[in-house]
PDB file of C-alpha atoms in Angstrom:
ATOM      1  CA  GLN S   7       0.000   0.000   0.000  1.00  0.00           C
ATOM      2  CA  SER S   8       1.579   3.323  -1.069  1.00  0.00           C
ATOM      3  CA  ALA S   9       1.524   6.396   1.109  1.00  0.00           C
ATOM      4  CA  LEU S  10      -1.106   9.017   0.422  1.00  0.00           C
ATOM      5  CA  THR S  11       0.135  12.022  -1.557  1.00  0.00           C
ATOM      6  CA  GLN S  12       0.414  15.393   0.139  1.00  0.00           C
ATOM      7  CA  PRO S  13       2.215  18.537  -1.026  1.00  0.00           C
ATOM      8  CA  PRO S  14       5.506  18.850   0.851  1.00  0.00           C
ATOM      9  CA  SER S  15       4.831  22.436   1.859  1.00  0.00           C
ATOM     10  CA  ALA S  16       2.132  25.062   2.201  1.00  0.00           C
ATOM     11  CA  SER S  17       2.140  28.590   3.535  1.00  0.00           C
ATOM     12  CA  GLY S  18      -0.058  31.524   4.389  1.00  0.00           C
ATOM     13  CA  SER S  19      -0.073  34.766   6.287  1.00  0.00           C
ATOM     14  CA  PRO S  20      -1.749  35.237   9.673  1.00  0.00           C
ATOM     15  CA  GLY S  21      -5.496  35.470   9.283  1.00  0.00           C
ATOM     16  CA  GLN S  22      -5.522  33.839   5.871  1.00  0.00           C
ATOM     17  CA  SER S  23      -6.787  30.376   4.956  1.00  0.00           C
ATOM     18  CA  VAL S  24      -4.723  27.560   3.561  1.00  0.00           C
ATOM     19  CA  THR S  25      -5.808  24.184   2.194  1.00  0.00           C
ATOM     20  CA  ILE S  26      -3.735  21.011   2.203  1.00  0.00           C
ATOM     21  CA  SER S  27      -4.676  18.144  -0.099  1.00  0.00           C
ATOM     22  CA  CYS S  28      -4.330  14.419   0.448  1.00  0.00           C
ATOM     23  CA  THR S  29      -4.704  12.169  -2.585  1.00  0.00           C
ATOM     24  CA  GLY S  30      -5.191   8.449  -2.468  1.00  0.00           C
ATOM     25  CA  THR S  31      -7.067   5.861  -4.451  1.00  0.00           C
ATOM     26  CA  SER S  32     -10.465   4.220  -4.517  1.00  0.00           C
ATOM     27  CA  SER S  33      -9.004   1.587  -2.162  1.00  0.00           C
ATOM     28  CA  ASP S  34      -8.417   4.064   0.629  1.00  0.00           C
ATOM     29  CA  VAL S  35      -9.487   7.740   0.604  1.00  0.00           C
ATOM     30  CA  GLY S  36     -12.091   7.238  -2.104  1.00  0.00           C
ATOM     31  CA  GLY S  37     -13.433   4.024  -0.694  1.00  0.00           C
ATOM     32  CA  TYR S  38     -14.112   5.004   2.893  1.00  0.00           C
ATOM     33  CA  ASN S  39     -15.178   8.078   4.853  1.00  0.00           C
ATOM     34  CA  TYR S  40     -12.432   7.409   7.343  1.00  0.00           C
ATOM     35  CA  VAL S  41      -9.873  10.125   6.726  1.00  0.00           C
ATOM     36  CA  SER S  42      -8.117  11.677   9.702  1.00  0.00           C
ATOM     37  CA  TRP S  43      -5.717  14.586  10.004  1.00  0.00           C
ATOM     38  CA  TYR S  44      -2.910  15.063  12.520  1.00  0.00           C
ATOM     39  CA  GLN S  45      -0.877  18.078  13.525  1.00  0.00           C
ATOM     40  CA  GLN S  46       2.718  17.549  14.624  1.00  0.00           C
ATOM     41  CA  HIS S  47       4.939  20.234  16.065  1.00  0.00           C
ATOM     42  CA  PRO S  48       8.725  19.653  15.957  1.00  0.00           C
ATOM     43  CA  GLY S  49       9.845  17.067  18.465  1.00  0.00           C
ATOM     44  CA  LYS S  50       6.298  16.351  19.564  1.00  0.00           C
ATOM     45  CA  ALA S  51       3.851  13.518  19.051  1.00  0.00           C
ATOM     46  CA  PRO S  52       1.088  13.906  16.471  1.00  0.00           C
ATOM     47  CA  LYS S  53      -2.258  15.294  17.592  1.00  0.00           C
ATOM     48  CA  LEU S  54      -5.590  14.232  16.109  1.00  0.00           C
ATOM     49  CA  ILE S  55      -7.419  17.275  14.708  1.00  0.00           C
ATOM     50  CA  ILE S  56      -9.949  15.802  12.264  1.00  0.00           C
ATOM     51  CA  TYR S  57     -11.537  12.358  12.049  1.00  0.00           C
ATOM     52  CA  GLU S  58     -14.086  10.735   9.768  1.00  0.00           C
ATOM     53  CA  VAL S  59     -13.307  13.305   7.051  1.00  0.00           C
ATOM     54  CA  ASP S  60     -14.865  16.364   8.686  1.00  0.00           C
ATOM     55  CA  LYS S  61     -15.431  15.815  12.396  1.00  0.00           C
ATOM     56  CA  TRP S  62     -13.600  17.477  15.269  1.00  0.00           C
ATOM     57  CA  PRO S  63     -12.384  15.714  18.396  1.00  0.00           C
ATOM     58  CA  SER S  64     -13.181  17.603  21.562  1.00  0.00           C
ATOM     59  CA  GLY S  65     -11.021  20.661  22.086  1.00  0.00           C
ATOM     60  CA  VAL S  66      -9.972  21.198  18.472  1.00  0.00           C
ATOM     61  CA  PRO S  67     -10.889  24.662  17.181  1.00  0.00           C
ATOM     62  CA  ASP S  68     -13.275  24.833  14.239  1.00  0.00           C
ATOM     63  CA  ARG S  69     -10.662  26.839  12.323  1.00  0.00           C
ATOM     64  CA  PHE S  70      -9.608  23.392  11.165  1.00  0.00           C
ATOM     65  CA  SER S  71     -12.026  21.788   8.727  1.00  0.00           C
ATOM     66  CA  GLY S  72     -11.945  18.708   6.561  1.00  0.00           C
ATOM     67  CA  SER S  73     -13.617  17.604   3.367  1.00  0.00           C
ATOM     68  CA  LYS S  74     -13.371  14.957   0.685  1.00  0.00           C
ATOM     69  CA  SER S  75     -14.125  14.656  -3.001  1.00  0.00           C
ATOM     70  CA  GLY S  76     -13.480  11.404  -4.781  1.00  0.00           C
ATOM     71  CA  ASN S  77      -9.993  10.161  -3.967  1.00  0.00           C
ATOM     72  CA  THR S  78      -8.802  13.475  -2.515  1.00  0.00           C
ATOM     73  CA  ALA S  79      -9.311  14.741   1.006  1.00  0.00           C
ATOM     74  CA  SER S  80      -8.514  18.258   2.131  1.00  0.00           C
ATOM     75  CA  LEU S  81      -7.709  20.076   5.346  1.00  0.00           C
ATOM     76  CA  THR S  82      -8.426  23.799   5.503  1.00  0.00           C
ATOM     77  CA  VAL S  83      -6.942  25.956   8.215  1.00  0.00           C
ATOM     78  CA  SER S  84      -8.802  29.259   8.476  1.00  0.00           C
ATOM     79  CA  GLY S  85      -7.679  32.364  10.320  1.00  0.00           C
ATOM     80  CA  LEU S  86      -4.076  31.194  10.357  1.00  0.00           C
ATOM     81  CA  GLN S  87      -2.243  31.712  13.619  1.00  0.00           C
ATOM     82  CA  ALA S  88       1.442  31.465  14.401  1.00  0.00           C
ATOM     83  CA  GLU S  89       0.895  28.308  16.452  1.00  0.00           C
ATOM     84  CA  ASP S  90      -0.571  26.547  13.406  1.00  0.00           C
ATOM     85  CA  GLU S  91       2.933  26.285  11.968  1.00  0.00           C
ATOM     86  CA  ALA S  92       3.557  22.535  12.065  1.00  0.00           C
ATOM     87  CA  ASP S  93       3.607  19.386   9.983  1.00  0.00           C
ATOM     88  CA  TYR S  94       0.226  17.988   8.969  1.00  0.00           C
ATOM     89  CA  TYR S  95      -0.458  14.374   8.095  1.00  0.00           C
ATOM     90  CA  CYS S  96      -3.542  12.769   6.639  1.00  0.00           C
ATOM     91  CA  SER S  97      -4.414   9.136   7.154  1.00  0.00           C
ATOM     92  CA  SER S  98      -7.036   6.836   5.742  1.00  0.00           C
ATOM     93  CA  TYR S  99      -8.462   3.478   6.521  1.00  0.00           C
ATOM     94  CA  ALA S 100      -7.460   1.261   3.609  1.00  0.00           C
ATOM     95  CA  GLY S 101      -9.471  -1.880   4.167  1.00  0.00           C
ATOM     96  CA  ILE S 102      -8.270  -5.224   5.472  1.00  0.00           C
ATOM     97  CA  ASN S 103      -7.680  -3.509   8.821  1.00  0.00           C
ATOM     98  CA  ILE S 104      -4.927  -1.273   7.516  1.00  0.00           C
ATOM     99  CA  MET S 105      -4.283   2.422   8.006  1.00  0.00           C
ATOM    100  CA  ILE S 106      -2.014   4.468   5.743  1.00  0.00           C
ATOM    101  CA  PHE S 107      -0.555   7.941   6.192  1.00  0.00           C
ATOM    102  CA  GLY S 108       0.284  10.713   3.830  1.00  0.00           C
ATOM    103  CA  GLY S 109       3.836  11.924   3.418  1.00  0.00           C
ATOM    104  CA  GLY S 110       3.155  15.073   5.419  1.00  0.00           C
ATOM    105  CA  THR S 111       2.920  18.785   4.651  1.00  0.00           C
ATOM    106  CA  LYS S 112       4.983  21.456   6.363  1.00  0.00           C
ATOM    107  CA  LEU S 113       2.777  24.486   6.988  1.00  0.00           C
ATOM    108  CA  THR S 114       4.598  27.778   7.328  1.00  0.00           C
ATOM    109  CA  VAL S 115       2.891  30.865   8.704  1.00  0.00           C
ATOM    110  CA  LEU S 116       4.582  33.797   6.986  1.00  0.00           C
TER     111      LEU S 116
ATOM    112  CA  GLU Z  22      -4.068  12.288  33.210  1.00  0.00           C
ATOM    113  CA  VAL Z  23      -4.531  10.051  30.199  1.00  0.00           C
ATOM    114  CA  GLN Z  24      -1.149   9.201  28.770  1.00  0.00           C
ATOM    115  CA  LEU Z  25       1.028   6.641  27.058  1.00  0.00           C
ATOM    116  CA  VAL Z  26       4.715   6.232  27.779  1.00  0.00           C
ATOM    117  CA  GLU Z  27       6.979   4.240  25.485  1.00  0.00           C
ATOM    118  CA  SER Z  28      10.281   2.754  26.580  1.00  0.00           C
ATOM    119  CA  GLY Z  29      12.848   0.230  25.431  1.00  0.00           C
ATOM    120  CA  GLY Z  30      14.410   2.048  22.528  1.00  0.00           C
ATOM    121  CA  GLY Z  31      18.141   2.207  21.941  1.00  0.00           C
ATOM    122  CA  LEU Z  32      21.006   1.236  19.682  1.00  0.00           C
ATOM    123  CA  VAL Z  33      20.977  -2.265  18.207  1.00  0.00           C
ATOM    124  CA  LYS Z  34      23.029  -3.974  15.509  1.00  0.00           C
ATOM    125  CA  PRO Z  35      21.472  -5.144  12.237  1.00  0.00           C
ATOM    126  CA  GLY Z  36      19.882  -8.531  12.731  1.00  0.00           C
ATOM    127  CA  GLY Z  37      19.312  -7.869  16.412  1.00  0.00           C
ATOM    128  CA  SER Z  38      16.140  -7.681  18.461  1.00  0.00           C
ATOM    129  CA  LEU Z  39      14.489  -5.158  20.723  1.00  0.00           C
ATOM    130  CA  ARG Z  40      11.246  -5.048  22.697  1.00  0.00           C
ATOM    131  CA  LEU Z  41       9.425  -1.771  23.116  1.00  0.00           C
ATOM    132  CA  SER Z  42       6.892  -1.181  25.862  1.00  0.00           C
ATOM    133  CA  CYS Z  43       3.975   1.224  25.936  1.00  0.00           C
ATOM    134  CA  ALA Z  44       2.541   1.839  29.388  1.00  0.00           C
ATOM    135  CA  ALA Z  45      -0.916   3.352  29.667  1.00  0.00           C
ATOM    136  CA  SER Z  46      -2.230   5.415  32.547  1.00  0.00           C
ATOM    137  CA  GLY Z  47      -5.432   7.327  33.194  1.00  0.00           C
ATOM    138  CA  PHE Z  48      -7.616   4.907  31.240  1.00  0.00           C
ATOM    139  CA  ASN Z  49      -8.367   1.214  31.002  1.00  0.00           C
ATOM    140  CA  LEU Z  50      -6.119  -0.268  28.374  1.00  0.00           C
ATOM    141  CA  ASN Z  51      -8.195  -3.457  28.229  1.00  0.00           C
ATOM    142  CA  SER Z  52     -10.864  -1.830  26.033  1.00  0.00           C
ATOM    143  CA  ALA Z  53      -8.481  -0.019  23.680  1.00  0.00           C
ATOM    144  CA  TRP Z  54      -7.195  -1.025  20.275  1.00  0.00           C
ATOM    145  CA  MET Z  55      -3.566   0.025  20.226  1.00  0.00           C
ATOM    146  CA  THR Z  56      -1.527   0.999  17.189  1.00  0.00           C
ATOM    147  CA  TRP Z  57       2.201   1.332  16.596  1.00  0.00           C
ATOM    148  CA  VAL Z  58       3.484   4.047  14.267  1.00  0.00           C
ATOM    149  CA  ARG Z  59       7.063   4.969  13.444  1.00  0.00           C
ATOM    150  CA  GLN Z  60       8.762   8.017  12.014  1.00  0.00           C
ATOM    151  CA  ALA Z  61      12.207   7.793  10.443  1.00  0.00           C
ATOM    152  CA  PRO Z  62      14.427  10.851  10.977  1.00  0.00           C
ATOM    153  CA  GLY Z  63      13.086  13.723   8.901  1.00  0.00           C
ATOM    154  CA  LYS Z  64      10.401  11.524   7.364  1.00  0.00           C
ATOM    155  CA  GLY Z  65       6.664  10.999   7.647  1.00  0.00           C
ATOM    156  CA  LEU Z  66       4.535   8.712   9.752  1.00  0.00           C
ATOM    157  CA  GLU Z  67       4.329   5.012   8.938  1.00  0.00           C
ATOM    158  CA  TRP Z  68       1.617   2.720  10.306  1.00  0.00           C
ATOM    159  CA  LEU Z  69       3.129  -0.516  11.594  1.00  0.00           C
ATOM    160  CA  GLY Z  70       0.213  -2.414  13.006  1.00  0.00           C
ATOM    161  CA  ARG Z  71      -2.650  -2.623  15.440  1.00  0.00           C
ATOM    162  CA  ILE Z  72      -3.656  -4.996  18.237  1.00  0.00           C
ATOM    163  CA  LYS Z  73      -7.312  -5.296  19.133  1.00  0.00           C
ATOM    164  CA  SER Z  74      -8.682  -5.543  22.621  1.00  0.00           C
ATOM    165  CA  LYS Z  75      -9.959  -8.830  23.953  1.00  0.00           C
ATOM    166  CA  ILE Z  76     -13.301  -7.134  24.638  1.00  0.00           C
ATOM    167  CA  ASN Z  77     -13.879  -6.241  20.985  1.00  0.00           C
ATOM    168  CA  GLY Z  78     -12.179  -9.145  19.321  1.00  0.00           C
ATOM    169  CA  GLY Z  79     -12.500 -11.985  21.701  1.00  0.00           C
ATOM    170  CA  SER Z  80      -8.868 -12.632  20.986  1.00  0.00           C
ATOM    171  CA  THR Z  81      -6.126 -10.102  20.604  1.00  0.00           C
ATOM    172  CA  ASP Z  82      -6.142 -10.021  16.813  1.00  0.00           C
ATOM    173  CA  THR Z  83      -3.278  -8.167  15.242  1.00  0.00           C
ATOM    174  CA  ASP Z  84      -2.664  -6.746  11.792  1.00  0.00           C
ATOM    175  CA  SER Z  85       0.720  -5.570  10.579  1.00  0.00           C
ATOM    176  CA  ALA Z  86       2.150  -3.584   7.703  1.00  0.00           C
ATOM    177  CA  ALA Z  87       3.961  -5.478   4.981  1.00  0.00           C
ATOM    178  CA  PRO Z  88       7.480  -4.136   5.744  1.00  0.00           C
ATOM    179  CA  VAL Z  89       7.406  -5.550   9.270  1.00  0.00           C
ATOM    180  CA  LYS Z  90       5.110  -8.551   8.949  1.00  0.00           C
ATOM    181  CA  GLY Z  91       6.833 -11.638  10.249  1.00  0.00           C
ATOM    182  CA  ARG Z  92       9.559  -9.588  11.979  1.00  0.00           C
ATOM    183  CA  PHE Z  93       7.557  -7.433  14.411  1.00  0.00           C
ATOM    184  CA  MET Z  94       4.973  -8.794  16.824  1.00  0.00           C
ATOM    185  CA  MET Z  95       2.506  -6.895  18.978  1.00  0.00           C
ATOM    186  CA  THR Z  96       1.287  -8.238  22.294  1.00  0.00           C
ATOM    187  CA  ARG Z  97      -0.514  -6.841  25.290  1.00  0.00           C
ATOM    188  CA  ASP Z  98      -0.712  -7.420  29.037  1.00  0.00           C
ATOM    189  CA  ASP Z  99      -3.868  -5.719  30.239  1.00  0.00           C
ATOM    190  CA  LEU Z 100      -3.104  -6.524  33.854  1.00  0.00           C
ATOM    191  CA  LYS Z 101       0.039  -4.421  33.522  1.00  0.00           C
ATOM    192  CA  ASN Z 102      -1.754  -1.846  31.333  1.00  0.00           C
ATOM    193  CA  THR Z 103       1.023  -2.271  28.797  1.00  0.00           C
ATOM    194  CA  VAL Z 104       1.383  -3.177  25.142  1.00  0.00           C
ATOM    195  CA  TYR Z 105       4.583  -4.402  23.586  1.00  0.00           C
ATOM    196  CA  LEU Z 106       6.278  -4.370  20.210  1.00  0.00           C
ATOM    197  CA  GLN Z 107       8.781  -7.184  19.765  1.00  0.00           C
ATOM    198  CA  MET Z 108      11.110  -6.342  16.901  1.00  0.00           C
ATOM    199  CA  ASN Z 109      13.313  -9.054  15.412  1.00  0.00           C
ATOM    200  CA  SER Z 110      15.708  -9.215  12.467  1.00  0.00           C
ATOM    201  CA  LEU Z 111      16.147  -5.468  12.635  1.00  0.00           C
ATOM    202  CA  LYS Z 112      17.412  -3.603   9.597  1.00  0.00           C
ATOM    203  CA  THR Z 113      19.064  -0.212   9.257  1.00  0.00           C
ATOM    204  CA  GLU Z 114      15.857   1.083   7.646  1.00  0.00           C
ATOM    205  CA  ASP Z 115      13.993   0.356  10.878  1.00  0.00           C
ATOM    206  CA  THR Z 116      15.778   3.315  12.474  1.00  0.00           C
ATOM    207  CA  ALA Z 117      13.010   5.629  13.654  1.00  0.00           C
ATOM    208  CA  VAL Z 118      11.064   7.068  16.536  1.00  0.00           C
ATOM    209  CA  TYR Z 119       8.424   4.544  17.521  1.00  0.00           C
ATOM    210  CA  TYR Z 120       5.072   5.714  18.835  1.00  0.00           C
ATOM    211  CA  CYS Z 121       2.189   3.806  20.355  1.00  0.00           C
ATOM    212  CA  ALA Z 122      -1.262   5.334  20.023  1.00  0.00           C
ATOM    213  CA  ARG Z 123      -4.816   4.634  21.144  1.00  0.00           C
ATOM    214  CA  GLY Z 124      -7.836   4.123  18.924  1.00  0.00           C
ATOM    215  CA  PHE Z 125     -10.327   6.963  19.262  1.00  0.00           C
ATOM    216  CA  SER Z 126     -13.828   6.695  20.731  1.00  0.00           C
ATOM    217  CA  ASP Z 127     -15.993   9.624  19.625  1.00  0.00           C
ATOM    218  CA  SER Z 128     -18.761  11.477  21.467  1.00  0.00           C
ATOM    219  CA  TRP Z 129     -21.428   9.290  19.857  1.00  0.00           C
ATOM    220  CA  GLY Z 130     -19.841   6.113  21.134  1.00  0.00           C
ATOM    221  CA  LYS Z 131     -18.463   5.063  17.769  1.00  0.00           C
ATOM    222  CA  TYR Z 132     -15.070   3.442  17.993  1.00  0.00           C
ATOM    223  CA  HIS Z 133     -12.397   4.340  15.480  1.00  0.00           C
ATOM    224  CA  GLY Z 134      -9.834   1.706  16.282  1.00  0.00           C
ATOM    225  CA  ASP Z 135      -8.551   1.482  12.727  1.00  0.00           C
ATOM    226  CA  ASP Z 136      -8.894   5.022  11.469  1.00  0.00           C
ATOM    227  CA  ALA Z 137      -8.214   7.624  14.157  1.00  0.00           C
ATOM    228  CA  LEU Z 138      -5.688   7.776  16.997  1.00  0.00           C
ATOM    229  CA  ASP Z 139      -6.338  10.217  19.823  1.00  0.00           C
ATOM    230  CA  ILE Z 140      -3.675   9.562  22.454  1.00  0.00           C
ATOM    231  CA  TRP Z 141      -0.020   9.196  21.478  1.00  0.00           C
ATOM    232  CA  GLY Z 142       3.050   8.496  23.524  1.00  0.00           C
ATOM    233  CA  GLN Z 143       6.131  10.692  23.377  1.00  0.00           C
ATOM    234  CA  GLY Z 144       7.961   8.135  21.254  1.00  0.00           C
ATOM    235  CA  THR Z 145      11.103   6.102  21.774  1.00  0.00           C
ATOM    236  CA  MET Z 146      14.081   6.193  19.423  1.00  0.00           C
ATOM    237  CA  VAL Z 147      15.398   3.004  17.862  1.00  0.00           C
ATOM    238  CA  THR Z 148      18.689   3.144  16.020  1.00  0.00           C
ATOM    239  CA  VAL Z 149      19.823   0.151  13.987  1.00  0.00           C
ATOM    240  CA  SER Z 150      23.475   0.473  13.110  1.00  0.00           C
ATOM    241  CA  SER Z 151      26.663  -1.552  13.138  1.00  0.00           C
TER     242      SER Z 151
END
């Protein structure tokens, strides 16, 4: 199973919105509504910020939103803040009890 | 406080073995599906495998990623609130930070054991080198 495809980098200014894509296949992203997104600051463990494509775990601000169309999922960060600068990873259930991750996107707040 | 703490990492020669531990506190491990994820230096996250709970599976079913299948084995001791990752026949490409993580239970009671991980440990570094 190949990793999901994410752009290596994304950027935006404070207050702006930025969208990060996550492209898979019909066997993973396109086949299930089980896409999650994680935020990882340097040297820290990942943090779940979106699950089941567009749902928020408790405590995650609604500035983070998720969506999906076909084989591509997206994470939008609205009202960018300095603390949003981090690496972002998507993941998808891929059937046969397997989870796969994207390669990660480094978000820079200019 | 709900947390996971990994231990057991270190330097090992190619072909060697290592056992990682993941100790849970603040919640009952016996109902959780636990996943192992690794991250090579400067690289992305890689799913390694998941071990179900006895409550959900009846037996502690495991599923593993192809690169580690047959070399890595996940077990759990719910009495000790700990899960383990036994790593054998280690290769230099296994060098990474290893994380354990808990399957997520949402507000509606739906369990996301195979698609969302809400509690992660701090990670333990494994270096495979001669």
